[in-house]
Coordinates of C-alpha atoms in Angstrom, one line a residue:
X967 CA -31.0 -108.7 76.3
X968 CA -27.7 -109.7 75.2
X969 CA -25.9 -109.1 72.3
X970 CA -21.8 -110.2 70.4
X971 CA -20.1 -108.1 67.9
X972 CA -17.2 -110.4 66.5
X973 CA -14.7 -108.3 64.4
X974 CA -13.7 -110.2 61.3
X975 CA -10.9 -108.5 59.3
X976 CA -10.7 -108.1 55.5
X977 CA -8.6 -109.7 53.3
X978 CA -6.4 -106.7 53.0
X979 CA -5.5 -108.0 56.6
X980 CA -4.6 -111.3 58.0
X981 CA -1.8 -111.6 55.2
X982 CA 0.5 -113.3 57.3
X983 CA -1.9 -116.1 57.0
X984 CA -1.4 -116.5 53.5
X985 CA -0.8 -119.1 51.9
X986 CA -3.9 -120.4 53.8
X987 CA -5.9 -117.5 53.4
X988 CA -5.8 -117.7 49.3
X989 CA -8.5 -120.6 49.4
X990 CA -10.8 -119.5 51.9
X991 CA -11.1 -116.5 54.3
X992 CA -9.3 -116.6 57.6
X993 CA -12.6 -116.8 59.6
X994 CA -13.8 -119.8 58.2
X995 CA -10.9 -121.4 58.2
X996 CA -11.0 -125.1 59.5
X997 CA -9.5 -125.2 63.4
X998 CA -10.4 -128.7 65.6
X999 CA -12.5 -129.7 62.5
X1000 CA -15.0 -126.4 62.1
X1001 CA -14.5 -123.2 61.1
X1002 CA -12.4 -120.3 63.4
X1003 CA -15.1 -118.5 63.9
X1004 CA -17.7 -121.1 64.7
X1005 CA -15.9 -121.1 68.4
X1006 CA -16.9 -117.4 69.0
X1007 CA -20.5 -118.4 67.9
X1008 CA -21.1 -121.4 69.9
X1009 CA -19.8 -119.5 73.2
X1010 CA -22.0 -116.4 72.5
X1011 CA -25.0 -118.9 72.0
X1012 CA -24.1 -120.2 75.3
X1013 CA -24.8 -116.9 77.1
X1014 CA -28.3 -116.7 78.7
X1015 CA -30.7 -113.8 76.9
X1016 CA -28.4 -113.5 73.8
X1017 CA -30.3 -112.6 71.2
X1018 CA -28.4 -111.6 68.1
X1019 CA -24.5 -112.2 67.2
X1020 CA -22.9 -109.4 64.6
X1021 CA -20.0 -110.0 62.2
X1022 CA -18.3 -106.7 61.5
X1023 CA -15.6 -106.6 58.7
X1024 CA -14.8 -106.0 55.3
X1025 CA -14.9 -109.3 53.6
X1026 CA -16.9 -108.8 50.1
X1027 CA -20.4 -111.2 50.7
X1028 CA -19.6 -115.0 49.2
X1029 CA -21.7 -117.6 48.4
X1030 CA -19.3 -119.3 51.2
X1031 CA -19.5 -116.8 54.1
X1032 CA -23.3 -117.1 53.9
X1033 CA -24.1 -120.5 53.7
X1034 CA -21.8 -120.7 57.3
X1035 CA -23.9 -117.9 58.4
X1036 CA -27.1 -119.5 57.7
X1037 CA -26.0 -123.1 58.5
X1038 CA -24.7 -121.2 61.9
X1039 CA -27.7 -119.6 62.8
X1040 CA -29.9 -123.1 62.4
X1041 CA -27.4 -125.1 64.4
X1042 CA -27.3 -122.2 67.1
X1043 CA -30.8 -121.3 66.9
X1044 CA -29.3 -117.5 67.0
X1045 CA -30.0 -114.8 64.6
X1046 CA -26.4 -114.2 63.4
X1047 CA -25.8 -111.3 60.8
X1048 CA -23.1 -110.3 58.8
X1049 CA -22.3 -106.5 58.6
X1050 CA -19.5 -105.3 56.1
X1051 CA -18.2 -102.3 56.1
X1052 CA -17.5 -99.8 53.5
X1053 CA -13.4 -99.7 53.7
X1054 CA -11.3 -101.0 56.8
X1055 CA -12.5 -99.1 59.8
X1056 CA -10.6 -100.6 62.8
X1057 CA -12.2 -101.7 65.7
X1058 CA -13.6 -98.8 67.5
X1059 CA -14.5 -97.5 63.9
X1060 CA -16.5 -100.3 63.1
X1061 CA -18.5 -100.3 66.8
X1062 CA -18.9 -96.9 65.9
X1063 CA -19.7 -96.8 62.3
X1064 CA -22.6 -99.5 63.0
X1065 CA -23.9 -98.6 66.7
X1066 CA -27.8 -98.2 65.5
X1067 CA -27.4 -102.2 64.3
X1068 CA -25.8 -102.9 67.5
X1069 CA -28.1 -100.9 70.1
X1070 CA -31.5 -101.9 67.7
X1071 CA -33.5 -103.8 70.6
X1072 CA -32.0 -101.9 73.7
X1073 CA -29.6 -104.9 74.5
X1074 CA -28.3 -104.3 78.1
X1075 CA -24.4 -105.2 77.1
X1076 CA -22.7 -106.5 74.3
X1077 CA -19.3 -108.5 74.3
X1078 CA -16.9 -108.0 71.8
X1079 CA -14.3 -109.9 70.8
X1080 CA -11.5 -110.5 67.3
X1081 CA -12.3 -113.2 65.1
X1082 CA -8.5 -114.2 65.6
X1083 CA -8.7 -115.1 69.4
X1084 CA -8.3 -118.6 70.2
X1085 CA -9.4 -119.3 73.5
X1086 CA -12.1 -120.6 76.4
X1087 CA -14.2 -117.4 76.4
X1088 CA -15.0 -117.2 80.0
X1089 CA -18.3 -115.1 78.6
X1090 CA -20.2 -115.6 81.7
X1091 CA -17.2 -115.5 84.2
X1092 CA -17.2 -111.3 82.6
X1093 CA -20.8 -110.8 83.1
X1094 CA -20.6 -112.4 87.1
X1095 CA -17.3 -110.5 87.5
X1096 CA -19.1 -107.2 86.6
X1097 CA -22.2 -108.0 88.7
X1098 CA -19.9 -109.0 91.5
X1099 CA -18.2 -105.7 92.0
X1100 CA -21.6 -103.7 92.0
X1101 CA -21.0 -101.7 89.0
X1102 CA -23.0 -103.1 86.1
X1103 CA -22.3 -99.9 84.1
X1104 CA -18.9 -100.6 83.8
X1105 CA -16.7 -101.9 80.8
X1106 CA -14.8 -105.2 81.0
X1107 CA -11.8 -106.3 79.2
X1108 CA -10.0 -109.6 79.7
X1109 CA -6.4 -110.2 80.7
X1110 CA -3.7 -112.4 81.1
X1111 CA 0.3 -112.5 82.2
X1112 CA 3.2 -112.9 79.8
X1113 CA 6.6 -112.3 80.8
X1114 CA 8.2 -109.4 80.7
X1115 CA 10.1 -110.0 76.9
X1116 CA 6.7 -111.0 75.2
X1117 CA 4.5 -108.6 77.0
X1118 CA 5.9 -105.8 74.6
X1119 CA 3.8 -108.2 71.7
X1120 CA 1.1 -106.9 72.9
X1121 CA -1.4 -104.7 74.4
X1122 CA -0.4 -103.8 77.7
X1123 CA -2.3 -103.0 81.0
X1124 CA -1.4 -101.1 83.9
X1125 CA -4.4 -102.1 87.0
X1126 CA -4.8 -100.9 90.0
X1127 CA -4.8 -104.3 91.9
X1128 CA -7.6 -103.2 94.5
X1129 CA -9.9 -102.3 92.3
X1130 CA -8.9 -103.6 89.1
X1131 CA -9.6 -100.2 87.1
X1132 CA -7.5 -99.9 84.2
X1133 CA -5.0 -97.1 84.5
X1134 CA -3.1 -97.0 81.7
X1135 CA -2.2 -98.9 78.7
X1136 CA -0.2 -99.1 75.7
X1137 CA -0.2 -100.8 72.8
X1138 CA 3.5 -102.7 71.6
X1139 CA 4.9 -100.7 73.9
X1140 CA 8.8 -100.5 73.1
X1141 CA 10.1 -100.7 76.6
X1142 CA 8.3 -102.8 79.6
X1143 CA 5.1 -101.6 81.0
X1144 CA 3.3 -104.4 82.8
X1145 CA 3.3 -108.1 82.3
X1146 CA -0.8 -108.4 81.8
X1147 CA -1.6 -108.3 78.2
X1148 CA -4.8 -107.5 76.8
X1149 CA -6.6 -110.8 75.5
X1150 CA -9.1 -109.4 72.7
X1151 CA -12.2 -110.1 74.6
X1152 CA -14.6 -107.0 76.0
X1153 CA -17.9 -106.7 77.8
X1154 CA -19.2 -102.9 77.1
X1155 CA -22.5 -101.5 78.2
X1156 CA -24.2 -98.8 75.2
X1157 CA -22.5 -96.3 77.0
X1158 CA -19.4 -96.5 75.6
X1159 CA -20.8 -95.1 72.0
X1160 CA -20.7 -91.9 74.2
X1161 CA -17.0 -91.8 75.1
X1162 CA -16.2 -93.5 71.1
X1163 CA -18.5 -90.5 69.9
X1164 CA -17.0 -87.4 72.2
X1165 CA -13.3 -88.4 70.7
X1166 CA -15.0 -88.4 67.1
X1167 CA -16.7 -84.8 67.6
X1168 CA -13.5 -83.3 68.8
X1169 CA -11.1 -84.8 66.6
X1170 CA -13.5 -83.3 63.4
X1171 CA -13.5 -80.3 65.1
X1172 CA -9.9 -79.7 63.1
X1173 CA -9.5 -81.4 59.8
X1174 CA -5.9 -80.6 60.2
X1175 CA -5.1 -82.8 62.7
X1176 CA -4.2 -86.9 61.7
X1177 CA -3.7 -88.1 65.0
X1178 CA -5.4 -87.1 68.1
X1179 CA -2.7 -87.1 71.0
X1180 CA -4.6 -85.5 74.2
X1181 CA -2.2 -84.0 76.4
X1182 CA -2.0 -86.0 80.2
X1183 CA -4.0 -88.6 79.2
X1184 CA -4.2 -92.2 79.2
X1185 CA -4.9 -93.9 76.2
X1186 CA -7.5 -96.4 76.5
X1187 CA -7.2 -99.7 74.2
X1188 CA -10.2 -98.5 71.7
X1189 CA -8.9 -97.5 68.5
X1190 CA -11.2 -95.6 66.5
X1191 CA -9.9 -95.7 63.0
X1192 CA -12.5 -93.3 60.5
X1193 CA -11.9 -92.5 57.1
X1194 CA -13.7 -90.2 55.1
X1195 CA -12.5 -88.7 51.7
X1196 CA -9.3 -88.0 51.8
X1197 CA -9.1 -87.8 55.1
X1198 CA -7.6 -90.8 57.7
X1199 CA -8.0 -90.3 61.6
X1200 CA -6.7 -92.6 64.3
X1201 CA -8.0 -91.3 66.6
X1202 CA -7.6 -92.9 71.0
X1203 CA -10.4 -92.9 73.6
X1204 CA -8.1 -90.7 76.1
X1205 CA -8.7 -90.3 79.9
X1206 CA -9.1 -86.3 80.4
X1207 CA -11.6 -84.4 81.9
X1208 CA -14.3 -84.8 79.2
X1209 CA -13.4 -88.4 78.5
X1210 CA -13.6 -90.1 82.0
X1211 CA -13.1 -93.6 80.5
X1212 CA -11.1 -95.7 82.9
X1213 CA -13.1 -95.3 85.9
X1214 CA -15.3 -97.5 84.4
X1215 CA -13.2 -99.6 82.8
X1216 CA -12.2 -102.9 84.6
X1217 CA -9.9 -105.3 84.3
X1218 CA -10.9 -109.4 84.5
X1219 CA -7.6 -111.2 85.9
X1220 CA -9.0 -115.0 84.3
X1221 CA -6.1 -116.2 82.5
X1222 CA -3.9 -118.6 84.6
X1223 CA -0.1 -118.4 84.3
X1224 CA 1.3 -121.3 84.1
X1225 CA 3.5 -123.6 81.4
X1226 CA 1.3 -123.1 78.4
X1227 CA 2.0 -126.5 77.5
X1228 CA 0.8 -128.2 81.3
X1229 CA -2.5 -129.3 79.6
X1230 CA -1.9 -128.8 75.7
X1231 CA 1.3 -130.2 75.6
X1232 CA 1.8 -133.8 73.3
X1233 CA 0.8 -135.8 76.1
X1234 CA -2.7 -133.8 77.4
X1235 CA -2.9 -134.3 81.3
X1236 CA -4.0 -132.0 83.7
X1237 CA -2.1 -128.2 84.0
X1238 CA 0.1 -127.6 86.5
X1239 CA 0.1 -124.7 88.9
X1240 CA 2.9 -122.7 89.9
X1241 CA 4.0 -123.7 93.5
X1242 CA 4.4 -120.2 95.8
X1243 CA 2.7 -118.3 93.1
X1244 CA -0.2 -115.8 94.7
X1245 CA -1.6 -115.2 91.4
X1246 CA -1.7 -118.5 91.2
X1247 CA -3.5 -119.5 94.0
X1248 CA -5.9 -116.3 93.7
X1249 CA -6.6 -117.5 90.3
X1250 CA -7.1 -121.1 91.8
X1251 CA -9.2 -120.6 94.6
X1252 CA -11.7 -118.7 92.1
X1253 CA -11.9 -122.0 90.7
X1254 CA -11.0 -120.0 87.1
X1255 CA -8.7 -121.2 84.5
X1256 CA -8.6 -120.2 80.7
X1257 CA -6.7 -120.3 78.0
X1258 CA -5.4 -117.7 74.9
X1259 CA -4.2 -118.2 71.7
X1260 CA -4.0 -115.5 69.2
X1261 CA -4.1 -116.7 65.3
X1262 CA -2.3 -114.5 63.6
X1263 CA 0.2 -116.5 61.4
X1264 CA -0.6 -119.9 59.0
X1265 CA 1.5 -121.5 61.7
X1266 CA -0.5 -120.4 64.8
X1267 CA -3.3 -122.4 63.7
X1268 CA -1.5 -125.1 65.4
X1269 CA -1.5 -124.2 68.5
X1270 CA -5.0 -123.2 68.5
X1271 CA -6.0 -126.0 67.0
X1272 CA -4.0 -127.9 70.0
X1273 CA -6.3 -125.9 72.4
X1274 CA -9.7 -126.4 71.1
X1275 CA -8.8 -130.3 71.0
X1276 CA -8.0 -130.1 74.5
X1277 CA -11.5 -128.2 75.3
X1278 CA -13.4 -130.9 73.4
X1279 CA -12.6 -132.9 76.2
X1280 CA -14.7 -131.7 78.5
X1281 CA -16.9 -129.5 75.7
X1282 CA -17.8 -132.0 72.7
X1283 CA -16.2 -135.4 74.0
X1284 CA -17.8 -136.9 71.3
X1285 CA -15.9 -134.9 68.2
X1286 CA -12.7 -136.7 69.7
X1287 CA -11.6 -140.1 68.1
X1288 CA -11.0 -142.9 70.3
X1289 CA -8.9 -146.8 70.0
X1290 CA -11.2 -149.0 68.4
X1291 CA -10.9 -152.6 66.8
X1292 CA -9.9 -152.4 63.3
X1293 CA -9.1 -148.5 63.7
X1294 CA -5.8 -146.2 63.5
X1295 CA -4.2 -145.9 66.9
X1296 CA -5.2 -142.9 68.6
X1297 CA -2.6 -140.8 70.9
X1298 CA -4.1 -138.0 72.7
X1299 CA -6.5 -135.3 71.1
X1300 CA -7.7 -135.9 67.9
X1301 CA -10.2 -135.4 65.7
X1302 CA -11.1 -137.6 62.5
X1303 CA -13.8 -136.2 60.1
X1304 CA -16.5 -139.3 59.1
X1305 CA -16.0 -139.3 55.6
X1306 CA -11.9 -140.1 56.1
X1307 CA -10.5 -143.3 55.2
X1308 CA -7.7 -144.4 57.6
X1309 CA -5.9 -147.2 57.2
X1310 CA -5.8 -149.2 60.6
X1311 CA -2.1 -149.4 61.1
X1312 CA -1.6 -145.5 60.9
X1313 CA -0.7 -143.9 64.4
X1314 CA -2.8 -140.4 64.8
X1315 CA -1.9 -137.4 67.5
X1316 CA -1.7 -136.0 69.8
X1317 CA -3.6 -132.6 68.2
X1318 CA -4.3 -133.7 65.1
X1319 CA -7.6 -132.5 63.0
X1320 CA -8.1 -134.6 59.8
X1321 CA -10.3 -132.7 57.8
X1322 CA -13.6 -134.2 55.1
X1323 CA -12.6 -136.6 52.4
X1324 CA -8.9 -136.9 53.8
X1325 CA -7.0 -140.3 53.0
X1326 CA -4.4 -142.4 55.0
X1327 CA -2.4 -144.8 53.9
X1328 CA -0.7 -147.9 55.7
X1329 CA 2.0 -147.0 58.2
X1330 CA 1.6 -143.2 58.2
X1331 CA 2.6 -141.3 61.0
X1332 CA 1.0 -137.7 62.0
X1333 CA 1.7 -135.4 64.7
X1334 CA 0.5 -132.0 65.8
X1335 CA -0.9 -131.3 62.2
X1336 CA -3.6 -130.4 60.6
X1337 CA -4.8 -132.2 57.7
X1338 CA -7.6 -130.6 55.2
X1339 CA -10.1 -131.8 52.9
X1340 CA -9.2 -134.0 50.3
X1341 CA -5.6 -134.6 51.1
X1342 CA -3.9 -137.7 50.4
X1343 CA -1.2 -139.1 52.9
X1344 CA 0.3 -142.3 50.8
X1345 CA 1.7 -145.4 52.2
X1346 CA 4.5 -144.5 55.5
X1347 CA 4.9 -141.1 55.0
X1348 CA 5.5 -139.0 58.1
X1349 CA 4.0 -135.5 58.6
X1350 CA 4.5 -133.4 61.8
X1351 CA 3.9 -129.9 63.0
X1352 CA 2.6 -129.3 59.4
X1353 CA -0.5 -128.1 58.1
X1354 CA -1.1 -130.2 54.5
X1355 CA -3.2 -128.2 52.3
X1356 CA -7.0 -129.0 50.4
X1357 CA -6.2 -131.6 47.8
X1358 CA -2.5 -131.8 48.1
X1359 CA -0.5 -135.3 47.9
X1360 CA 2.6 -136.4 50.2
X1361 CA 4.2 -139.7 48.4
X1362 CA 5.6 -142.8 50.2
X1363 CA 7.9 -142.9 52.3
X1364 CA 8.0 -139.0 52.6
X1365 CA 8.2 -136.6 55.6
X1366 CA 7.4 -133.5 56.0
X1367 CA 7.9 -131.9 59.2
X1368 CA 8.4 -128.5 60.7
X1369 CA 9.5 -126.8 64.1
X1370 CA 7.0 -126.1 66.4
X1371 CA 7.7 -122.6 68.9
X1372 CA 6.4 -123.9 72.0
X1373 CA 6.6 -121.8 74.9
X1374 CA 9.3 -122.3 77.5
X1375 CA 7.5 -124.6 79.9
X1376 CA 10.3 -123.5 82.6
X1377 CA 8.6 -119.7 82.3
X1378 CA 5.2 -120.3 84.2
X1379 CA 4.2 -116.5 82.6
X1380 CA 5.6 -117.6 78.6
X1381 CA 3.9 -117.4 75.8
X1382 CA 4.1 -118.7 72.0
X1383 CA 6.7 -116.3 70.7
X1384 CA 5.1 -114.4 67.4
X1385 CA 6.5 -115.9 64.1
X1386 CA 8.5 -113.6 61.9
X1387 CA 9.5 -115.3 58.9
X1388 CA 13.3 -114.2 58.5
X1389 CA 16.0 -113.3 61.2
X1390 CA 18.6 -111.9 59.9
X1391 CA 17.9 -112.5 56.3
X1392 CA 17.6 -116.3 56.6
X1393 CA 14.3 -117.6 57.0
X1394 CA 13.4 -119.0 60.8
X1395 CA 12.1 -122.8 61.0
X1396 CA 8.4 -122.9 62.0
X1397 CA 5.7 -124.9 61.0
X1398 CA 6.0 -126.7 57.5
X1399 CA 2.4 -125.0 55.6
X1400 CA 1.6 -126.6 52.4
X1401 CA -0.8 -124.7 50.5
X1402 CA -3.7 -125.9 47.9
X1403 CA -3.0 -128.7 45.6
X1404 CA 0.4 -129.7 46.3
X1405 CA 2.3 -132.7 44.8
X1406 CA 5.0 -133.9 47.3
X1407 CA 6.8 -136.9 45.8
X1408 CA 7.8 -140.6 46.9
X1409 CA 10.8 -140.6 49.5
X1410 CA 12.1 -137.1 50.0
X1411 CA 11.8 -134.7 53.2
X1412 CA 10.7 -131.2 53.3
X1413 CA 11.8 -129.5 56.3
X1414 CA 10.7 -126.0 57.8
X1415 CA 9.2 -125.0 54.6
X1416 CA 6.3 -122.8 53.1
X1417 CA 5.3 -124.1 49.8
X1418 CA 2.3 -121.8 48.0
X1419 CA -0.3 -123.8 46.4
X1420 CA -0.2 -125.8 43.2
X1421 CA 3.2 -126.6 43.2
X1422 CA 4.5 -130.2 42.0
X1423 CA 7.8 -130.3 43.5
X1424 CA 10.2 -132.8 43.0
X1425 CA 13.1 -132.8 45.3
X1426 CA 13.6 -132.2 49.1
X1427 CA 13.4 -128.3 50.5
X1428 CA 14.9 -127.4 53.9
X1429 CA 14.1 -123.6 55.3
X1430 CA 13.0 -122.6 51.9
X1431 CA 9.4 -120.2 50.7
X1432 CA 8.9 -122.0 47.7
X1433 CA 6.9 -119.7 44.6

């Protein structure tokens, strides 16, 4: 028996999603037509003998959130359950916090994995990577390679490349430790409750102490976050010699590195391997290859929506639009909602999603965008690299565009560099995000912009957050 703990967030968190997240919570945000999370639930359901998939988070219950879970849970044939927690635990606090609701029926393993991971979720690739090596008891986490700028993003891991134990890693690190980064994705056996647990015990032991720091250790990438009172712990499952973590704890190579763009790029087509690369060809004669994302910002939803696109092909072939008579021309990977109205000379994609009720006018041109429900694209206007809003209203003869952050397709090992909004007090062009109910008139251009929702503008913005 198999089980999935998805960790959702809160709305204290995922603020640099705003102003998306205002209107509906980031999980159920729309990405390649259904909602974020709906991705992590179809690949669980995949999984043979899983019987149950958790939500863990801090959302307050809506009327929203459980008419997804219930519609889920009928489409999946899956009992799916939300479980919210009392305040913002982390993500080794929540495991923690609701272990008896994740070990009830004796699963054998359980994956976990962050509701903001966009990616191919090589679920059963883990599990046969596990039983391959003999050691079914041990814990799995998947990785990838950056280069070695971006690698200090994120979670970094230090392997030992004959036997893939993990050890060391560091979070952020602020020099370089290792190219592989740490993808979100876990495969734990109920074992590791006792190593979360041992660290809990000992760091209660003395009130006093905020942050556990356990001298020659290794810090493994479980963060245990409790609060109780007035008291906060952060508290690290270390490596010492009564936490002997990492000897169980194995690194999953899947990810392969090469341009990110080789398959997801405007055109589609086929990735392209590295010539000379031994990764490369270890990870090819495997026959593996996944992709990550991670959804962080309001723009990132691009590029994840660009990847999910590209795994309809071969997933859901039939969520993707095609040329028809009488139809808009199709270029690429997209995918048009059955209640749309599309005028027939409009020119669509590549990785576009145009959400329920959406309606496009003659001559309109869109382009690596996202389009949500009920927008209105009026005669020729031109959107790219945007993301248009529920409700909102581009004129004619408009365009609004914004700068996409593709990797360096020259850097087999780049990723999408994470979007801060201002460098150097100016703010940096990204994607163009219009939020809820936003009036954009005939015949002007808004350029690398942020404009919150129900805003009736009337001129043209360039680089601007508009209140």
């Amino acid at each position: 028996m198999l089980k999935a703990v998805i960790l959702i967030g809160g709305s204290q968190k995922g603020t640099r999603f705003r102003p998306l997240s205002f209107e509906v919570p980031k999980p159920l945000f729309p990405v390649a037509g259904v909602p974020m999370i709906q991705h992590h639930i179809e690949a669980c359901s995949k999984v043979p003998n899983m019987k149950e998939i958790l939500l863990i988070g801090f959302y307050q219950p809506s009327d929203e959130l459980n008419r997804f879970l219930l519609l889920a849970a009928q489409e999946f044939k899956i009992c799916i359950r939300y479980l919210q927690e009392y305040v913002a635990l982390g993500t080794g606090g929540g495991l923690y916090h609701f272990r008896d609701q994740i070990l009830s029926g004796n699963p054998e393993r359980f994956f976990v994995m962050n509701t903001d991971v966009c990616s191919e979720f090589p679920l059963m690739q883990m599990m046969e990577f596990q039983q391959a090596r003999g050691q079914i008891n041990s814990f799995i986490m998947l990785g990838t390679t950056a280069n070695r700028r971006q690698s200090m993003n994120y979670g970094c891991i230090v392997e030992n490349q004959q036997t893939h134990e993990i050890l060391h890693y560091v979070e952020k690190p602020s020099t370089f430790v290792s190219d592989i980064i740490n993808c979100g994705i876990y495969l734990f056996t109920p074992d590791i409750f006792q190593y979360i647990g041992e660290v809990f015990r000992k760091n209660q032991q003395d009130r006093s102490i905020t942050e556990f720091d356990c001298c020659s250790c290794v810090p493994v990438p479980l963060r245990v976050c409790v609060q109780e009172a007035e008291l906060n712990f952060t508290m690290e499952v270390s490596h010492c010699s009564s936490l002997s973590l990492f000897p169980r704890l194995r690194f999953l190579h899947l990810c392969l590195p090469h341009p990110q763009e080789g398959d997801l790029g405007p055109g589609g087509g086929t990735a392209q391997i590295p010539q000379n690369d031994p990764e490369a060809e270890r990870v090819k004669s495997r026959g593996q290859l996944t992709q990550t994302r991670q959804i962080k910002s309001a723009g990132s939803a691009i590029y994840a929506n660009r990847l999910y696109l590209n795994q309809y092909r071969s997933t859901h072939p039939d969520r993707l639009a095609q040329m028809g008579h009488g139809g808009p021309t199709i270029i690429g990977n997209v995918y048009i909602h059955p209640t749309a109205t599309i005028d027939p000379t409009a020119v669509l994609g590549p990785n576009v999603t145009i959400s329920m009720g959406v309606t496009i006018g003659a001559g309109v041109r869109v382009r690596e965008s996202i389009i949500l429900h009920g927008a209105s694209l009026q005669d020729h206007s031109c959107v790219l690299n945007c993301i248009v809003g529920w409700d909102s209203t581009i004129g004619k003869w408009s365009r609004v565009e914004g700068t996409p952050s593709d990797p360096n397709p020259n850097d087999p090992h780049a990723k999408i560099d994470s979007e801060t909004l201002f460098s150097d007090g100016k703010l940096n062009p990204s994607i163009t995000i219009l939020g809820c109910n936003v009036s954009i008139p005939a015949e002007v251009i808004i350029l690398n912009s942020i404009v919150l929702p129900h805003k009736e503008l009337n001129r043209s913005f360039k680089n601007q957050i508009i209140l």
